[in-house]
């Protein structure tokens, strides 16, 4: 039981429970799932090429410089040349570790070992366990926290330097943790623990009031990563350190079930909630579960766009005002990166179709859509301004936060396709892949052209030991019950939308289970609007292809994430009639591609609707405005 004391109207942890809350279902290791040819594998391969194209010594420039060592490479541009420098190094460590864990490609192991070796040298030069890329003023100020020097949040907002030092340090600490746990680096373990000890050293003397002042500034997932380290070591030192990053001003309303998100910076809050979820998992801190569940439901049901992303200009807003926020700065990609990480944890606690449905929606329509197909570049904002277009990063002169998280996104597509209990396998996503479940001896091959086709085929390449339940997701959006055929014969199972179609048997090598999900075009209204909506087919949002994006120097690549905010949009054709009737009247284009023809109102014209993730260099609209048919001019 958690004991709490009251401090300035908020609840602060007074004692710690240390038992873990074991998830109901578990994901597989990245190396257990091999992607087969699909847009997801292609995205992963493009990203891998980009990761290898980056110069490790350039990423390490400031880490060596501020440790008093001579840099071996020139500093990269964009955010890496500003006060937030070093965040990319942390993301890069995670991405390279995940790519190695997924593929066992030795090029990534070699890159990782070099990076960690260089960071260990810098850590020794810093002398007190610290390693990172903070400028001298910011680092000395943080070291001063050891003497309790935190008078206001200004101590964490350095206008000319690293204005979010804990945010940056979280990326570094998470990166070396992943090099340890995924990259199999014993040296990374040592670097991780020394850095975590440094975090403890400089925060241990802060009063509860000073801790809460510290947390008013964005601090990333510091609480989460420290809980992770506690889970790995069982050393209560890291448990206590994690609790110093418990931001009560955000957590208390969520615990009470209140939506106080409008007006708050969106991505700043999501890692805090993931931290609460990790506290529930590794230390049985019971409040973490309702905090995480309440936040997820609030964001997904009330604050998310059709593509699964959220926010405008990085901030949450009132749901009923959504029509006022269809701007060029919607849907920061980092937000969805973190929402998916939270979703996978919630599914582990309670395997619900709703969580898997959101995972699929966000994965197709935001994460896959965020990668530029020629150089593997990244979106920051996913513009939903009607008639606008996507803006991507440059290879070496951007390094936005969404470049860092984007590097990670495309290395872990296999993470949420399958989940398991000891005696059941959940098939959550219909992505071509091979699962190798070593503990049960199962090898399962999934072949599909989904969502272009509405079926998937699961073949048992190696039979599992003993009976096993196979649970296949039937999405809530399905237009009817799914149908299943085992070795060509129909099987009678409950397969209604929003459920898991479950088949338990002693599986044999060569068994083939075919699953067909009835799929049709539907419409989804914009929050708070009676006349604006999006077309959706199965898991994919259909956007109107409005022709090529403008030929200007910042398209498609831009150094600054806001470069095209003021670019004019093209006019979006008018629609007339009931949204459902408009959806029913769409005509699918013959052939294998997934595209539909939409006939607009006066003046009449045809617009092609395509999956949003396939529109890379075009102007588009996701949300359409319609008028009653009898009032159209």
XYZ file of C-alpha atoms in Angstrom:
633
model
C 0.000 0.000 0.000
C 1.303 3.472 -0.887
C 1.577 6.003 1.926
C 1.248 9.625 0.899
C 1.645 13.054 2.445
C 0.057 16.308 1.332
C 2.309 19.041 -0.040
C 0.819 22.245 -1.422
C -2.335 20.436 -2.485
C -0.513 17.645 -4.334
C 0.278 14.074 -3.399
C 3.905 13.139 -2.945
C 5.316 9.646 -2.525
C 6.384 8.960 1.047
C 7.202 5.263 0.842
C 7.854 2.858 -1.959
C 6.413 -0.518 -2.838
C 8.901 -2.672 -4.689
C 6.939 -5.641 -6.048
C 6.368 -5.778 -9.804
C 2.974 -5.927 -11.506
C 3.445 -8.618 -14.140
C 1.818 -7.819 -17.521
C -0.999 -10.137 -18.601
C 0.479 -10.561 -22.079
C 3.965 -9.904 -23.361
C 5.487 -8.776 -26.601
C 8.263 -10.672 -28.339
C 11.861 -9.616 -28.659
C 12.686 -7.638 -31.784
C 14.822 -10.520 -33.016
C 11.885 -12.939 -32.791
C 9.957 -11.216 -35.597
C 11.330 -10.916 -39.118
C 9.625 -8.509 -41.495
C 8.816 -9.751 -44.989
C 8.465 -7.489 -47.999
C 5.962 -4.721 -47.360
C 5.953 -0.925 -47.000
C 7.080 -1.460 -43.397
C 10.155 -3.475 -44.326
C 10.983 -0.981 -47.068
C 10.762 1.848 -44.547
C 13.003 -0.060 -42.164
C 15.609 -0.617 -44.876
C 15.616 3.044 -45.944
C 16.053 4.067 -42.329
C 18.917 1.596 -41.877
C 20.753 3.170 -44.802
C 20.309 6.605 -43.272
C 21.557 5.424 -39.868
C 24.723 4.048 -41.436
C 25.238 7.230 -43.462
C 25.582 9.346 -40.309
C 29.041 10.001 -38.884
C 29.418 8.796 -35.299
C 32.222 11.281 -34.619
C 30.059 14.203 -35.711
C 27.295 13.069 -33.343
C 29.907 12.862 -30.555
C 31.344 16.340 -31.236
C 29.945 18.149 -28.181
C 30.279 15.127 -25.912
C 34.031 15.184 -26.451
C 34.340 18.980 -26.617
C 32.746 19.679 -23.241
C 34.672 16.826 -21.648
C 37.906 18.579 -22.627
C 38.681 16.132 -25.419
C 39.374 17.107 -29.005
C 36.361 16.414 -31.268
C 37.019 13.981 -34.110
C 34.274 15.267 -36.396
C 32.580 18.537 -37.282
C 29.347 19.419 -35.504
C 26.147 18.643 -37.395
C 23.718 21.495 -38.117
C 20.120 22.170 -37.112
C 19.194 21.306 -33.561
C 22.572 19.633 -33.033
C 24.206 23.066 -33.300
C 21.898 24.536 -30.655
C 21.331 24.097 -26.941
C 19.469 20.839 -27.409
C 22.573 19.208 -28.887
C 23.079 15.614 -27.809
C 19.470 14.505 -28.026
C 20.171 12.985 -31.449
C 23.077 10.973 -30.049
C 20.729 9.377 -27.514
C 18.037 8.590 -30.088
C 20.708 7.282 -32.447
C 22.026 4.882 -29.813
C 18.507 3.524 -29.325
C 17.839 3.254 -33.056
C 21.112 1.461 -33.759
C 20.517 -0.881 -30.803
C 17.008 -1.703 -32.036
C 18.206 -2.245 -35.596
C 20.865 -4.638 -34.356
C 18.374 -6.473 -32.123
C 15.969 -6.799 -35.063
C 18.445 -7.942 -37.714
C 21.721 -8.989 -36.017
C 23.475 -6.939 -38.681
C 27.052 -6.611 -37.419
C 27.499 -3.179 -38.973
C 25.182 -1.791 -36.311
C 26.938 -3.687 -33.539
C 30.274 -2.252 -34.628
C 28.829 1.246 -34.769
C 27.324 0.821 -31.320
C 30.516 -0.483 -29.755
C 32.456 2.465 -31.143
C 29.962 5.002 -29.799
C 29.932 3.458 -26.329
C 33.722 3.290 -26.238
C 33.935 6.993 -27.049
C 31.286 7.859 -24.465
C 33.088 5.841 -21.803
C 36.255 7.832 -22.517
C 34.329 11.102 -22.236
C 32.683 9.925 -19.017
C 36.088 9.302 -17.477
C 37.168 12.782 -18.537
C 34.096 14.415 -16.964
C 35.110 12.676 -13.747
C 31.855 12.409 -11.775
C 29.799 9.922 -13.798
C 28.250 12.474 -16.126
C 28.290 12.007 -19.897
C 26.323 13.998 -22.436
C 26.570 17.170 -24.481
C 25.522 19.966 -22.133
C 27.498 23.225 -22.410
C 29.714 24.139 -19.471
C 27.328 26.692 -17.929
C 24.360 24.324 -17.951
C 26.373 21.399 -16.620
C 27.867 23.449 -13.787
C 24.389 24.766 -12.939
C 22.990 21.232 -12.754
C 25.897 20.130 -10.626
C 24.941 22.979 -8.345
C 21.634 21.250 -7.603
C 23.675 19.065 -5.295
C 23.762 22.096 -3.010
C 20.006 22.651 -3.462
C 20.409 25.631 -5.809
C 16.964 25.568 -7.435
C 15.174 28.807 -6.651
C 12.837 28.824 -9.669
C 12.237 27.038 -12.932
C 14.591 29.583 -14.519
C 17.401 27.373 -13.250
C 16.338 24.945 -15.968
C 15.658 27.379 -18.800
C 18.880 28.672 -20.237
C 17.946 31.094 -22.991
C 21.301 30.910 -24.732
C 22.114 27.303 -23.979
C 20.498 23.965 -23.171
C 17.009 25.118 -22.249
C 15.758 21.589 -21.503
C 18.772 19.803 -19.987
C 16.855 16.894 -18.438
C 15.090 16.286 -21.748
C 18.470 15.919 -23.438
C 19.920 13.807 -20.640
C 16.961 11.450 -20.841
C 17.765 10.709 -24.486
C 21.389 9.973 -23.594
C 20.512 7.800 -20.598
C 17.875 5.898 -22.569
C 20.329 5.423 -25.413
C 23.065 3.870 -23.288
C 20.439 1.718 -21.528
C 19.362 0.349 -24.909
C 22.960 -0.220 -25.933
C 23.236 -2.327 -22.777
C 19.954 -4.246 -23.025
C 19.452 -4.506 -26.805
C 22.951 -3.921 -28.115
C 24.519 -6.448 -25.731
C 27.248 -4.047 -24.628
C 28.748 -4.771 -21.238
C 30.562 -1.444 -21.401
C 27.230 0.317 -21.915
C 26.003 -1.163 -18.635
C 28.850 0.522 -16.817
C 28.246 3.850 -18.592
C 24.511 3.647 -17.843
C 24.885 3.006 -14.136
C 27.517 5.702 -13.663
C 25.256 8.242 -15.387
C 22.243 7.120 -13.344
C 24.331 7.471 -10.180
C 25.196 11.023 -11.231
C 21.483 11.826 -11.619
C 20.933 10.518 -8.096
C 23.883 12.475 -6.721
C 22.769 15.865 -8.002
C 19.056 15.467 -7.153
C 19.253 13.701 -3.774
C 19.531 16.963 -1.842
C 16.542 18.696 -3.445
C 13.519 19.310 -1.260
C 10.102 18.124 -2.485
C 9.277 21.740 -3.368
C 12.481 22.075 -5.390
C 11.793 18.787 -7.154
C 8.371 19.994 -8.313
C 9.910 23.294 -9.450
C 12.480 21.335 -11.446
C 9.707 19.357 -13.146
C 7.946 22.429 -14.528
C 10.478 22.303 -17.368
C 10.316 19.527 -19.979
C 12.287 16.544 -18.704
C 11.423 13.802 -21.170
C 11.176 10.262 -19.829
C 13.632 10.578 -16.947
C 11.255 8.809 -14.570
C 10.666 5.977 -17.018
C 14.321 5.275 -17.746
C 15.225 5.314 -14.055
C 12.418 2.843 -13.345
C 13.842 0.718 -16.155
C 17.263 0.757 -14.521
C 15.697 -0.160 -11.193
C 13.925 -3.054 -12.898
C 17.218 -4.247 -14.350
C 19.274 -3.914 -11.149
C 16.728 -4.069 -8.281
C 18.825 -1.367 -6.641
C 16.454 0.874 -4.653
C 18.757 3.810 -5.275
C 17.294 4.100 -8.781
C 13.752 3.605 -7.517
C 14.145 6.582 -5.204
C 15.757 8.642 -7.955
C 12.884 7.864 -10.323
C 10.404 9.219 -7.780
C 12.057 12.633 -7.855
C 10.724 12.981 -11.409
C 7.078 12.490 -10.422
C 5.288 15.620 -11.674
C 2.187 15.851 -9.493
C 0.666 18.871 -11.263
C 0.093 16.636 -14.295
C -0.477 13.274 -12.622
C -3.045 14.293 -10.000
C -5.757 15.453 -12.442
C -5.261 12.295 -14.483
C -5.547 10.144 -11.380
C -8.835 11.911 -10.614
C -10.068 11.368 -14.167
C -10.070 15.070 -15.115
C -9.162 16.349 -18.565
C -6.970 19.362 -17.925
C -4.879 18.849 -21.070
C -6.064 21.778 -23.255
C -3.391 24.458 -23.321
C -0.614 22.081 -22.264
C 2.372 21.109 -24.382
C 1.381 17.680 -25.646
C 4.561 15.635 -25.972
C 5.952 16.901 -22.681
C 3.174 15.074 -20.843
C 3.169 11.671 -22.566
C 6.556 10.519 -21.184
C 5.402 11.480 -17.682
C 2.477 9.104 -18.093
C 4.730 6.347 -19.443
C 6.857 6.899 -16.343
C 3.786 6.371 -14.170
C 3.030 3.191 -16.129
C 6.555 1.905 -15.511
C 6.166 2.633 -11.804
C 3.103 0.401 -11.828
C 4.974 -2.327 -13.686
C 8.295 -2.471 -11.860
C 7.333 -1.232 -8.380
C 3.603 -2.015 -8.155
C 2.786 1.655 -7.661
C -0.916 1.214 -8.161
C -1.801 4.769 -9.191
C 0.245 4.371 -12.364
C -2.387 2.197 -13.991
C -5.408 4.532 -13.732
C -3.208 7.508 -14.631
C -2.060 5.790 -17.813
C -5.486 4.421 -18.723
C -7.261 7.731 -18.104
C -4.691 9.636 -20.146
C -4.861 7.195 -23.064
C -8.648 7.285 -23.248
C -8.711 11.068 -22.985
C -6.131 11.619 -25.711
C -7.362 8.937 -28.119
C -11.081 9.685 -27.759
C -11.007 13.463 -27.346
C -7.717 14.872 -28.618
C -6.671 12.809 -31.641
C -6.952 13.392 -35.355
C -8.134 10.695 -37.760
C -4.515 9.743 -38.509
C -3.900 8.893 -34.830
C -1.748 11.946 -34.073
C -2.649 14.810 -31.800
C -1.979 18.499 -31.047
C -1.686 21.737 -32.995
C 1.493 23.760 -32.713
C 2.653 21.121 -30.187
C -0.233 21.864 -27.790
C -3.471 20.137 -26.814
C -6.616 22.173 -27.390
C -10.329 21.926 -26.601
C -11.808 19.026 -28.627
C -14.810 21.068 -29.744
C -12.481 23.619 -31.334
C -10.785 21.104 -33.660
C -12.018 22.841 -36.819
C -10.084 25.940 -35.739
C -6.849 23.931 -35.526
C -6.520 22.368 -38.988
C -3.175 24.047 -39.488
C 0.207 23.279 -40.997
C 1.473 22.514 -37.459
C -0.798 19.627 -36.506
C 0.190 16.175 -35.261
C 3.772 16.404 -34.031
C 5.278 13.035 -34.923
C 7.054 12.594 -31.566
C 3.653 12.558 -29.877
C 2.545 9.488 -31.795
C 5.886 7.788 -31.184
C 5.233 8.125 -27.461
C 1.506 7.293 -27.646
C 2.377 4.003 -29.322
C 4.886 3.186 -26.607
C 2.149 3.820 -24.031
C -0.399 1.797 -26.024
C 1.804 -1.282 -26.088
C 2.145 -1.162 -22.302
C -1.613 -0.857 -21.794
C -2.243 -3.773 -24.102
C 0.148 -5.826 -21.985
C -1.995 -5.148 -18.918
C -5.308 -5.858 -20.609
C -5.366 -7.189 -24.181
C -8.160 -5.148 -25.751
C -8.887 -4.775 -29.448
C -9.246 -1.017 -28.928
C -5.545 -0.702 -28.112
C -4.504 -2.760 -31.125
C -6.863 -0.790 -33.381
C -5.212 2.453 -32.315
C -1.753 0.953 -32.805
C -2.674 0.026 -36.354
C -4.243 3.409 -37.134
C -1.303 5.430 -35.841
C 1.286 3.105 -37.369
C -0.134 3.296 -40.898
C -1.392 6.855 -40.984
C 1.260 8.709 -39.018
C 4.455 6.715 -38.474
C 4.634 5.062 -41.895
C 3.369 8.305 -43.432
C 6.118 10.301 -41.725
C 8.982 8.847 -43.789
C 10.042 10.380 -47.088
C 10.691 7.525 -49.555
C 13.802 8.764 -51.400
C 16.243 9.593 -48.596
C 14.299 8.272 -45.607
C 13.771 11.743 -44.131
C 11.257 12.626 -41.402
C 8.275 14.870 -40.732
C 8.048 17.003 -37.621
C 4.473 18.228 -37.991
C 2.049 16.228 -40.105
C 0.102 19.040 -41.700
C -3.667 18.524 -41.796
C -4.324 21.943 -43.286
C -6.644 21.317 -46.249
C -4.762 21.709 -49.529
C -1.345 21.670 -47.837
C 1.560 19.169 -48.000
C 4.257 17.392 -45.975
C 7.627 18.919 -45.063
C 10.600 16.632 -44.400
C 13.937 17.064 -42.668
C 17.267 17.392 -44.430
C 19.914 14.689 -43.889
C 22.387 16.857 -41.932
C 20.880 20.296 -41.208
C 17.705 19.569 -39.225
C 17.981 16.965 -36.447
C 14.626 17.919 -34.947
C 13.250 15.913 -32.023
C 11.069 14.034 -34.536
C 14.175 13.105 -36.516
C 15.532 11.407 -33.400
C 12.332 9.569 -32.508
C 11.806 8.899 -36.218
C 15.100 7.016 -36.381
C 13.698 4.736 -33.702
C 10.228 4.346 -35.249
C 11.395 2.526 -38.343
C 13.635 0.051 -36.501
C 10.871 -1.608 -34.459
C 7.902 -2.373 -36.688
C 7.992 -5.974 -35.512
C 7.412 -5.035 -31.876
C 3.599 -4.987 -31.809
C 2.531 -7.484 -34.487
C 2.339 -10.389 -32.042
C 1.860 -10.734 -28.274
C 1.630 -13.850 -26.138
C 0.757 -15.528 -22.877
C 2.271 -18.920 -22.050
C -0.537 -20.704 -23.905
C -1.928 -18.134 -26.367
C -0.677 -16.104 -29.317
C -2.281 -12.763 -30.229
C -2.088 -11.665 -33.861
C -2.637 -7.920 -33.606
C -1.346 -6.513 -36.880
C -1.613 -7.851 -40.399
C 1.939 -7.207 -41.576
C 3.951 -9.746 -43.629
C 6.321 -11.341 -41.149
C 7.770 -14.495 -39.636
C 7.432 -15.121 -35.898
C 9.837 -17.512 -34.201
C 8.607 -18.306 -30.687
C 11.535 -20.194 -29.242
C 9.899 -21.193 -25.936
C 7.004 -22.923 -27.689
C 8.908 -24.110 -30.756
C 6.512 -22.253 -33.066
C 7.409 -20.648 -36.372
C 4.500 -18.797 -37.921
C 4.577 -17.091 -41.311
C 2.110 -14.313 -42.120
C 1.527 -13.444 -45.783
C -0.811 -10.648 -46.756
C -1.382 -7.687 -49.078
C -3.489 -6.019 -46.418
C -4.946 -3.403 -46.472
C -5.070 -3.510 -50.285
C -6.702 -6.888 -49.750
C -8.845 -7.618 -46.709
C -7.385 -10.968 -45.745
C -4.282 -12.512 -44.240
C -2.827 -16.001 -44.268
C -1.076 -17.583 -41.254
C 1.022 -20.666 -42.009
C 2.550 -22.932 -39.350
C 6.108 -23.515 -40.579
C 7.109 -25.278 -37.340
C 4.481 -26.747 -35.054
C 4.411 -25.581 -31.431
C 4.831 -27.930 -28.530
C 1.409 -28.705 -27.051
C -1.982 -27.090 -27.705
C -2.035 -23.366 -28.363
C -4.764 -20.728 -28.694
C -4.409 -18.497 -31.726
C -6.242 -15.193 -31.197
C -6.663 -13.033 -34.285
C -7.851 -9.447 -33.951
C -11.131 -8.563 -35.632
C -10.969 -4.752 -35.789
C -13.855 -2.778 -34.351
C -14.160 -0.978 -37.705
C -14.904 -4.234 -39.580
C -18.165 -4.008 -41.524
C -19.188 -7.512 -40.478
C -17.996 -10.686 -38.786
C -14.633 -12.023 -39.913
C -14.490 -15.426 -41.603
C -11.836 -18.053 -40.892
C -10.747 -21.054 -42.926
C -8.390 -23.724 -41.598
C -6.690 -25.692 -44.350
C -9.374 -24.554 -46.763
C -12.376 -25.409 -44.588
C -14.554 -22.866 -42.799
C -14.352 -22.921 -39.019
C -17.127 -21.699 -36.762
C -15.733 -19.202 -34.246
C -17.038 -16.009 -32.700
C -15.464 -13.330 -34.910
C -17.541 -10.215 -34.422
C -15.992 -6.761 -34.834
C -14.036 -5.616 -31.784
C -13.144 -9.124 -30.600
C -10.466 -11.767 -30.930
C -11.385 -14.740 -33.104
C -9.894 -17.602 -31.105
C -8.983 -21.045 -32.331
C -7.427 -23.516 -29.883
C -5.934 -26.766 -31.109
C -2.820 -28.836 -31.399
C -1.297 -27.189 -34.435
C 0.548 -29.131 -37.118
C 3.291 -28.155 -39.509
C 1.685 -26.934 -42.716
C -1.565 -25.743 -41.134
C -2.873 -22.632 -42.873
C -5.383 -20.288 -41.259
C -6.945 -17.735 -43.606
C -8.711 -14.744 -42.069
C -10.928 -12.353 -44.026
C -12.097 -9.076 -42.491
C -15.075 -7.380 -44.209
C -13.881 -3.879 -45.116
C -15.639 -0.842 -46.531
C -15.224 2.906 -46.716
C -16.621 4.780 -43.745
C -16.510 8.352 -42.526
C -15.264 9.803 -39.258
C -16.401 13.258 -38.124
C -14.018 15.951 -36.977
C -14.386 16.597 -33.243
C -17.023 19.223 -32.552
C -17.946 19.680 -36.223
C -21.186 18.646 -37.914
C -19.998 19.216 -41.493
C -16.339 18.085 -41.583
C -15.185 14.501 -41.815
C -12.511 12.107 -43.098
C -12.857 9.058 -45.354
C -11.365 5.864 -43.886
C -10.995 2.416 -45.472
C -10.200 -0.291 -42.966
C -7.166 0.987 -41.037
C -6.117 3.654 -43.545
C -7.195 7.257 -43.850
C -7.959 8.175 -47.462
C -6.694 11.615 -48.428
C -7.626 13.549 -51.524
C -4.728 13.813 -53.994
C -4.766 17.497 -55.036
C -1.670 17.497 -57.242
C 2.067 18.155 -56.788
C 3.368 20.183 -53.867
C 4.857 23.584 -54.812
C 8.316 23.661 -56.341
C 10.082 25.888 -53.814
C 13.470 25.490 -52.080
C 11.964 24.207 -48.816
C 9.902 21.437 -50.490
C 10.146 18.623 -49.744
C 13.202 19.140 -47.475
C 13.566 21.979 -44.982
C 16.139 22.854 -42.332
C 13.521 24.467 -40.086
C 10.415 22.514 -39.118
C 8.211 25.591 -39.503
C 9.594 26.530 -42.942
C 6.319 26.034 -44.815
C 3.810 27.192 -42.243
C 2.862 30.224 -44.330
C 2.801 28.456 -47.680
C -0.559 28.925 -49.357
C -2.930 25.999 -49.699
C -4.821 25.147 -52.854
C -8.582 25.217 -52.808
C -10.254 21.971 -51.758
C -13.209 20.914 -53.939
C -16.612 21.305 -52.343
C -18.724 18.292 -51.412
C -22.464 18.138 -51.121
C -24.567 15.513 -49.420
C -24.577 13.170 -46.454
C -21.059 11.903 -45.575
C -22.219 8.271 -45.389
C -23.860 8.535 -48.798
C -20.713 10.103 -50.214
C -18.669 7.199 -48.841
C -21.085 4.665 -50.315
C -20.759 6.356 -53.713
C -16.972 6.053 -53.950
C -15.673 3.884 -56.806
C -12.539 1.817 -56.275
C -9.960 2.166 -59.021
C -9.532 -1.165 -60.903
C -6.305 -3.052 -60.262
C -4.136 -3.785 -57.239
C -3.663 -0.279 -55.882
C -5.836 1.022 -53.074
C -7.497 4.125 -54.491
C -10.996 5.481 -54.958
C -12.635 8.082 -57.171
C -14.685 10.829 -55.541
C -17.037 13.021 -57.559
C -17.287 16.463 -55.996
C -20.111 19.005 -56.002
C -20.402 21.940 -58.399
C -18.308 22.448 -60.346
C -18.211 18.661 -60.752
C -14.792 17.043 -60.864
C -13.128 13.784 -59.948
C -10.588 13.532 -57.127
C -8.559 10.411 -56.395
C -8.502 9.279 -52.761
C -5.345 7.423 -51.723
C -3.998 6.065 -48.432
C -2.514 9.027 -46.606
C 0.786 7.219 -46.146
C 1.219 6.997 -49.930
C 0.995 10.769 -50.472
C 4.592 11.913 -50.157
C 5.071 14.928 -52.432
C 1.465 15.920 -53.155
C -0.942 18.468 -51.850
C -3.808 16.768 -50.093
C -6.751 17.068 -47.788
C -7.694 14.635 -45.039
C -10.766 16.459 -43.757
C -13.586 17.394 -46.132
C -16.344 19.905 -45.645
C -19.797 19.117 -46.948
C -23.114 20.893 -47.296
C -26.574 19.351 -47.611
C -27.158 18.270 -51.208
C -30.182 20.492 -51.671
C -28.281 23.605 -50.559
C -25.237 23.149 -52.778
C -24.755 25.851 -55.369
